[in-house]
Amino acid sequence: MSQLPNRVRIESSHLVISSNQEVEITRKFIDQIIPSALVRSNSLSIDNPEFSGTLGKRWWKLTQNFDKKISIIWWRIIRDCYNEVRRFAHKLFILNDLFSVFDEFSVLFREPELVQLCLFFEFISDPDHTTDEETQIYQLNAQTFQKFAQQAGISEQKKNIAIGWLSRKGEINNNDMQLYIDIVNSVFAKDQFEYLQFLENIRLENHHFNEIEFYQKRSEVLKLILKKEIFGHKDFQKKFEEKAKINLSTELDRVNEYLKIQTSKQLSSKI
């Protein structure tokens, strides 16, 4: 089986649906969170119990050389975004899944700290994505990271690299970018029960689409993904490719069966 061209693989790293309205809502949400976090940061400290979880500890370790107030402010922003009430699949627990994969393959990365910072921002903008509008979502992720990077004093070179990863406009053959996308795509290789639960939560996040519209789009994107190999690096292919293909092909079969039934019902109603 041939490998999916890097650009296509990168642009197809999400299977969720969105709308321009959802993008604008998220943009306003983030703009509101930043000043709110600034006010509340005066009452926060690194010793606060709410920062003692696995993700909190990882964030503090990554940002220990930054201004502590900036670290606290942006941890609050990250928490608020991922805990937003419209989210079901892309909550904080998805970051735990991504970091678990990162930890297993961390030796492969040239910029491991930067990769981890980017992962915190991978789904920060909105839980909804689409093949038509996902570029806007990626760009919004990158813009949010840019605000953080400017406040944290991250070097221009590293900031630009990270923005390239998050926006999916970075160097296609960059080693870390390919690995970064492989980490994000690892969500497709969940255990069967966890993947089914993940799909249910994705549907809840996309409640603004009717059933037929939602599953028609899912079918199109699933077919595109399944044409080629999902993972770019051989180590990721060895561990995740088969399971991801099973999950995605099983989902496609169910989606197509649902669409077939609905089409039959529509035809019958016209007779």
Short mmCIF file of C-alpha atoms in Angstrom, two decimals:
data_model
loop_
_atom_site.label_atom_id
_atom_site.label_comp_id
_atom_site.label_asym_id
_atom_site.label_seq_id
_atom_site.Cartn_x
_atom_site.Cartn_y
_atom_site.Cartn_z
CA MET A 1 0.00 0.00 0.00
CA SER A 2 1.34 3.41 -0.94
CA GLN A 3 1.89 6.13 1.59
CA LEU A 4 -0.41 9.13 1.72
CA PRO A 5 1.42 12.21 0.41
CA ASN A 6 2.59 14.31 3.33
CA ARG A 7 0.47 17.35 2.47
CA VAL A 8 -2.71 15.28 2.10
CA ARG A 9 -1.96 13.34 5.27
CA ILE A 10 -1.38 16.56 7.18
CA GLU A 11 -4.52 18.24 5.87
CA SER A 12 -6.61 15.16 6.67
CA SER A 13 -5.49 14.77 10.29
CA HIS A 14 -8.97 15.55 11.63
CA LEU A 15 -12.29 13.93 10.82
CA VAL A 16 -14.68 16.29 12.55
CA ILE A 17 -17.09 18.78 11.00
CA SER A 18 -17.46 22.49 11.71
CA SER A 19 -19.02 25.70 10.43
CA ASN A 20 -17.97 29.31 9.96
CA GLN A 21 -20.31 30.23 12.81
CA GLU A 22 -18.53 27.84 15.18
CA VAL A 23 -15.15 29.31 14.20
CA GLU A 24 -16.34 32.84 14.96
CA ILE A 25 -17.84 31.78 18.30
CA THR A 26 -14.53 30.23 19.28
CA ARG A 27 -12.55 33.28 18.22
CA LYS A 28 -14.71 35.47 20.48
CA PHE A 29 -14.51 32.92 23.30
CA ILE A 30 -10.71 32.96 23.32
CA ASP A 31 -10.61 36.75 23.14
CA GLN A 32 -12.85 36.86 26.22
CA ILE A 33 -10.86 34.28 28.17
CA ILE A 34 -7.50 36.05 27.97
CA PRO A 35 -8.46 39.22 29.90
CA SER A 36 -10.52 37.14 32.35
CA ALA A 37 -7.51 34.94 33.06
CA LEU A 38 -5.37 38.03 33.62
CA VAL A 39 -7.69 39.18 36.40
CA ARG A 40 -7.93 35.78 38.07
CA SER A 41 -4.19 35.15 37.88
CA ASN A 42 -3.66 37.42 40.88
CA SER A 43 -5.29 34.82 43.11
CA LEU A 44 -3.52 31.81 41.61
CA SER A 45 -0.24 30.19 42.47
CA ILE A 46 1.72 27.19 41.30
CA ASP A 47 1.02 25.49 44.64
CA ASN A 48 -2.74 25.69 44.08
CA PRO A 49 -4.22 22.13 44.16
CA GLU A 50 -6.00 22.67 40.85
CA PHE A 51 -2.60 22.64 39.12
CA SER A 52 -1.42 19.40 40.69
CA GLY A 53 -2.75 17.05 37.98
CA THR A 54 -0.65 15.31 35.34
CA LEU A 55 -1.28 17.95 32.69
CA GLY A 56 -0.68 20.79 35.12
CA LYS A 57 2.65 19.36 36.21
CA ARG A 58 3.70 18.88 32.62
CA TRP A 59 2.76 22.47 31.80
CA TRP A 60 4.74 23.85 34.73
CA LYS A 61 7.78 21.81 33.79
CA LEU A 62 7.61 23.04 30.20
CA THR A 63 7.14 26.68 31.23
CA GLN A 64 9.39 26.78 34.30
CA ASN A 65 11.74 29.27 32.63
CA PHE A 66 8.92 31.62 31.66
CA ASP A 67 7.43 34.34 33.81
CA LYS A 68 5.35 32.43 36.37
CA LYS A 69 2.38 34.75 35.97
CA ILE A 70 2.34 34.03 32.22
CA SER A 71 2.44 30.30 32.93
CA ILE A 72 -0.49 30.59 35.33
CA ILE A 73 -2.52 32.79 32.97
CA TRP A 74 -2.11 30.45 30.04
CA TRP A 75 -2.76 27.32 32.05
CA ARG A 76 -6.07 28.92 33.02
CA ILE A 77 -6.82 29.73 29.38
CA ILE A 78 -6.03 26.15 28.31
CA ARG A 79 -8.22 24.70 31.06
CA ASP A 80 -11.13 27.01 30.24
CA CYS A 81 -10.97 26.27 26.51
CA TYR A 82 -10.85 22.49 26.90
CA ASN A 83 -13.57 22.57 29.57
CA GLU A 84 -15.91 24.65 27.40
CA VAL A 85 -19.44 23.29 27.70
CA ARG A 86 -19.85 22.49 23.97
CA ARG A 87 -16.96 20.03 24.10
CA PHE A 88 -17.45 16.31 24.48
CA ALA A 89 -14.61 14.58 22.57
CA HIS A 90 -11.92 17.26 22.64
CA LYS A 91 -11.65 17.88 26.35
CA LEU A 92 -8.56 17.77 28.57
CA PHE A 93 -8.47 13.97 28.55
CA ILE A 94 -7.60 13.96 24.84
CA LEU A 95 -4.38 15.77 25.74
CA ASN A 96 -3.52 12.98 28.17
CA ASP A 97 -3.91 10.52 25.28
CA LEU A 98 -1.64 12.58 23.01
CA PHE A 99 1.03 13.04 25.66
CA SER A 100 1.00 9.34 26.42
CA VAL A 101 1.93 8.70 22.79
CA PHE A 102 4.48 11.51 22.84
CA ASP A 103 6.20 10.04 25.91
CA GLU A 104 6.56 6.72 24.14
CA PHE A 105 8.18 8.26 21.06
CA SER A 106 9.84 11.35 22.59
CA VAL A 107 13.36 10.26 21.60
CA LEU A 108 12.44 10.70 17.94
CA PHE A 109 11.87 14.45 18.26
CA ARG A 110 14.47 17.14 17.72
CA GLU A 111 12.39 19.77 19.58
CA PRO A 112 10.54 17.74 22.25
CA GLU A 113 9.70 20.71 24.48
CA LEU A 114 8.26 22.69 21.59
CA VAL A 115 6.23 19.70 20.43
CA GLN A 116 4.67 19.39 23.87
CA LEU A 117 3.77 23.07 24.00
CA CYS A 118 2.09 22.74 20.61
CA LEU A 119 0.07 19.73 21.75
CA PHE A 120 -1.52 21.88 24.44
CA PHE A 121 -2.79 24.15 21.65
CA GLU A 122 -3.74 21.48 19.09
CA PHE A 123 -7.48 21.53 19.93
CA ILE A 124 -7.62 24.80 21.84
CA SER A 125 -9.61 26.80 19.32
CA ASP A 126 -12.66 24.64 18.78
CA PRO A 127 -13.80 21.01 19.06
CA ASP A 128 -15.15 21.12 15.49
CA HIS A 129 -13.20 20.66 12.25
CA THR A 130 -14.01 20.12 8.59
CA THR A 131 -12.16 19.42 5.37
CA ASP A 132 -13.59 22.65 3.97
CA GLU A 133 -12.91 24.95 6.90
CA GLU A 134 -10.26 23.19 8.98
CA THR A 135 -7.64 25.59 7.62
CA GLN A 136 -9.40 28.33 9.58
CA ILE A 137 -9.32 26.19 12.72
CA TYR A 138 -5.63 25.41 12.31
CA GLN A 139 -4.90 29.07 11.74
CA LEU A 140 -6.83 30.01 14.87
CA ASN A 141 -4.83 27.46 16.88
CA ALA A 142 -1.64 29.00 15.52
CA GLN A 143 -2.80 32.54 16.29
CA THR A 144 -3.61 31.57 19.88
CA PHE A 145 -0.17 29.99 20.28
CA GLN A 146 1.37 33.14 18.81
CA LYS A 147 -0.26 35.23 21.55
CA PHE A 148 1.16 32.87 24.16
CA ALA A 149 4.62 32.80 22.55
CA GLN A 150 4.82 36.59 22.45
CA GLN A 151 3.89 36.92 26.11
CA ALA A 152 6.19 34.07 27.16
CA GLY A 153 9.16 35.42 25.22
CA ILE A 154 9.66 32.36 23.01
CA SER A 155 12.29 32.99 20.35
CA GLU A 156 11.13 34.06 16.91
CA GLN A 157 12.63 30.94 15.33
CA LYS A 158 10.86 28.49 17.62
CA LYS A 159 7.64 30.47 17.49
CA ASN A 160 7.61 30.27 13.69
CA ILE A 161 8.33 26.54 13.74
CA ALA A 162 5.46 25.91 16.14
CA ILE A 163 3.08 28.10 14.15
CA GLY A 164 3.99 26.07 11.06
CA TRP A 165 3.03 22.84 12.82
CA LEU A 166 -0.22 24.14 14.26
CA SER A 167 -1.33 25.89 11.06
CA ARG A 168 -0.23 22.89 8.95
CA LYS A 169 1.73 25.31 6.79
CA GLY A 170 5.16 24.27 7.98
CA GLU A 171 7.80 22.44 5.97
CA ILE A 172 6.11 19.27 4.75
CA ASN A 173 9.17 17.04 5.08
CA ASN A 174 10.16 18.36 8.50
CA ASN A 175 10.85 15.39 10.79
CA ASP A 176 9.10 16.84 13.85
CA MET A 177 6.08 18.03 11.87
CA GLN A 178 5.49 14.57 10.44
CA LEU A 179 5.84 13.02 13.89
CA TYR A 180 3.57 15.69 15.37
CA ILE A 181 0.81 14.81 12.89
CA ASP A 182 1.32 11.12 13.66
CA ILE A 183 0.73 11.83 17.36
CA VAL A 184 -2.50 13.68 16.56
CA ASN A 185 -3.63 10.84 14.27
CA SER A 186 -3.03 8.29 17.03
CA VAL A 187 -6.56 9.07 18.28
CA PHE A 188 -7.76 6.86 15.40
CA ALA A 189 -6.00 3.87 16.95
CA LYS A 190 -7.89 3.79 20.24
CA ASP A 191 -9.25 0.52 21.59
CA GLN A 192 -12.56 -0.35 19.97
CA PHE A 193 -14.79 0.66 22.88
CA GLU A 194 -12.89 3.91 23.44
CA TYR A 195 -13.06 4.76 19.75
CA LEU A 196 -16.84 4.19 19.65
CA GLN A 197 -17.20 6.46 22.67
CA PHE A 198 -14.99 9.03 20.95
CA LEU A 199 -17.26 8.93 17.87
CA GLU A 200 -20.36 9.44 20.01
CA ASN A 201 -18.76 12.50 21.57
CA ILE A 202 -17.78 13.86 18.16
CA ARG A 203 -21.41 13.57 17.08
CA LEU A 204 -22.48 15.53 20.17
CA GLU A 205 -19.99 18.27 19.30
CA ASN A 206 -21.52 18.47 15.84
CA HIS A 207 -25.14 18.65 16.93
CA HIS A 208 -25.71 21.61 14.61
CA PHE A 209 -25.64 19.21 11.64
CA ASN A 210 -28.50 16.81 10.93
CA GLU A 211 -27.75 13.10 10.84
CA ILE A 212 -27.61 12.66 7.08
CA GLU A 213 -25.49 15.74 6.50
CA PHE A 214 -23.06 14.73 9.22
CA TYR A 215 -22.62 11.15 8.06
CA GLN A 216 -22.32 12.08 4.40
CA LYS A 217 -19.33 14.26 5.27
CA ARG A 218 -17.89 11.54 7.51
CA SER A 219 -18.14 9.05 4.68
CA GLU A 220 -16.29 11.31 2.27
CA VAL A 221 -13.41 12.01 4.63
CA LEU A 222 -13.11 8.42 5.85
CA LYS A 223 -12.77 7.22 2.26
CA LEU A 224 -9.99 9.74 1.67
CA ILE A 225 -8.09 8.70 4.80
CA LEU A 226 -8.39 5.00 4.10
CA LYS A 227 -6.92 5.25 0.61
CA LYS A 228 -3.38 5.46 1.93
CA GLU A 229 -1.28 4.86 5.01
CA ILE A 230 -2.36 7.02 7.93
CA PHE A 231 1.00 7.37 9.67
CA GLY A 232 4.19 8.71 8.16
CA HIS A 233 6.86 7.32 10.49
CA LYS A 234 7.63 3.60 10.41
CA ASP A 235 7.49 3.26 14.21
CA PHE A 236 4.01 4.79 14.29
CA GLN A 237 2.94 2.63 11.36
CA LYS A 238 4.10 -0.50 13.15
CA LYS A 239 2.18 0.27 16.33
CA PHE A 240 -0.92 2.13 15.15
CA GLU A 241 -1.61 1.60 11.44
CA GLU A 242 -3.51 -1.68 11.62
CA LYS A 243 -5.70 -0.69 14.57
CA ALA A 244 -6.46 2.73 13.07
CA LYS A 245 -7.44 1.15 9.75
CA ILE A 246 -9.76 -1.30 11.51
CA ASN A 247 -11.44 1.49 13.49
CA LEU A 248 -11.86 3.76 10.48
CA SER A 249 -13.01 1.04 8.07
CA THR A 250 -15.50 -0.27 10.63
CA GLU A 251 -16.83 3.23 11.10
CA LEU A 252 -17.09 3.72 7.34
CA ASP A 253 -19.08 0.50 6.99
CA ARG A 254 -21.52 1.66 9.68
CA VAL A 255 -21.81 5.13 8.21
CA ASN A 256 -22.48 3.81 4.71
CA GLU A 257 -25.03 1.32 6.01
CA TYR A 258 -26.85 4.14 7.82
CA LEU A 259 -26.83 6.29 4.67
CA LYS A 260 -28.05 3.36 2.58
CA ILE A 261 -31.00 2.82 4.93
CA GLN A 262 -31.87 6.51 4.97
CA THR A 263 -31.71 6.72 1.18
CA SER A 264 -34.01 3.69 0.91
CA LYS A 265 -36.48 5.31 3.28
CA GLN A 266 -36.47 8.52 1.29
CA LEU A 267 -37.11 6.66 -1.96
CA SER A 268 -39.93 4.67 -0.38
CA SER A 269 -41.61 7.82 0.89
CA LYS A 270 -41.71 9.22 -2.65
CA ILE A 271 -43.48 6.19 -4.09
#
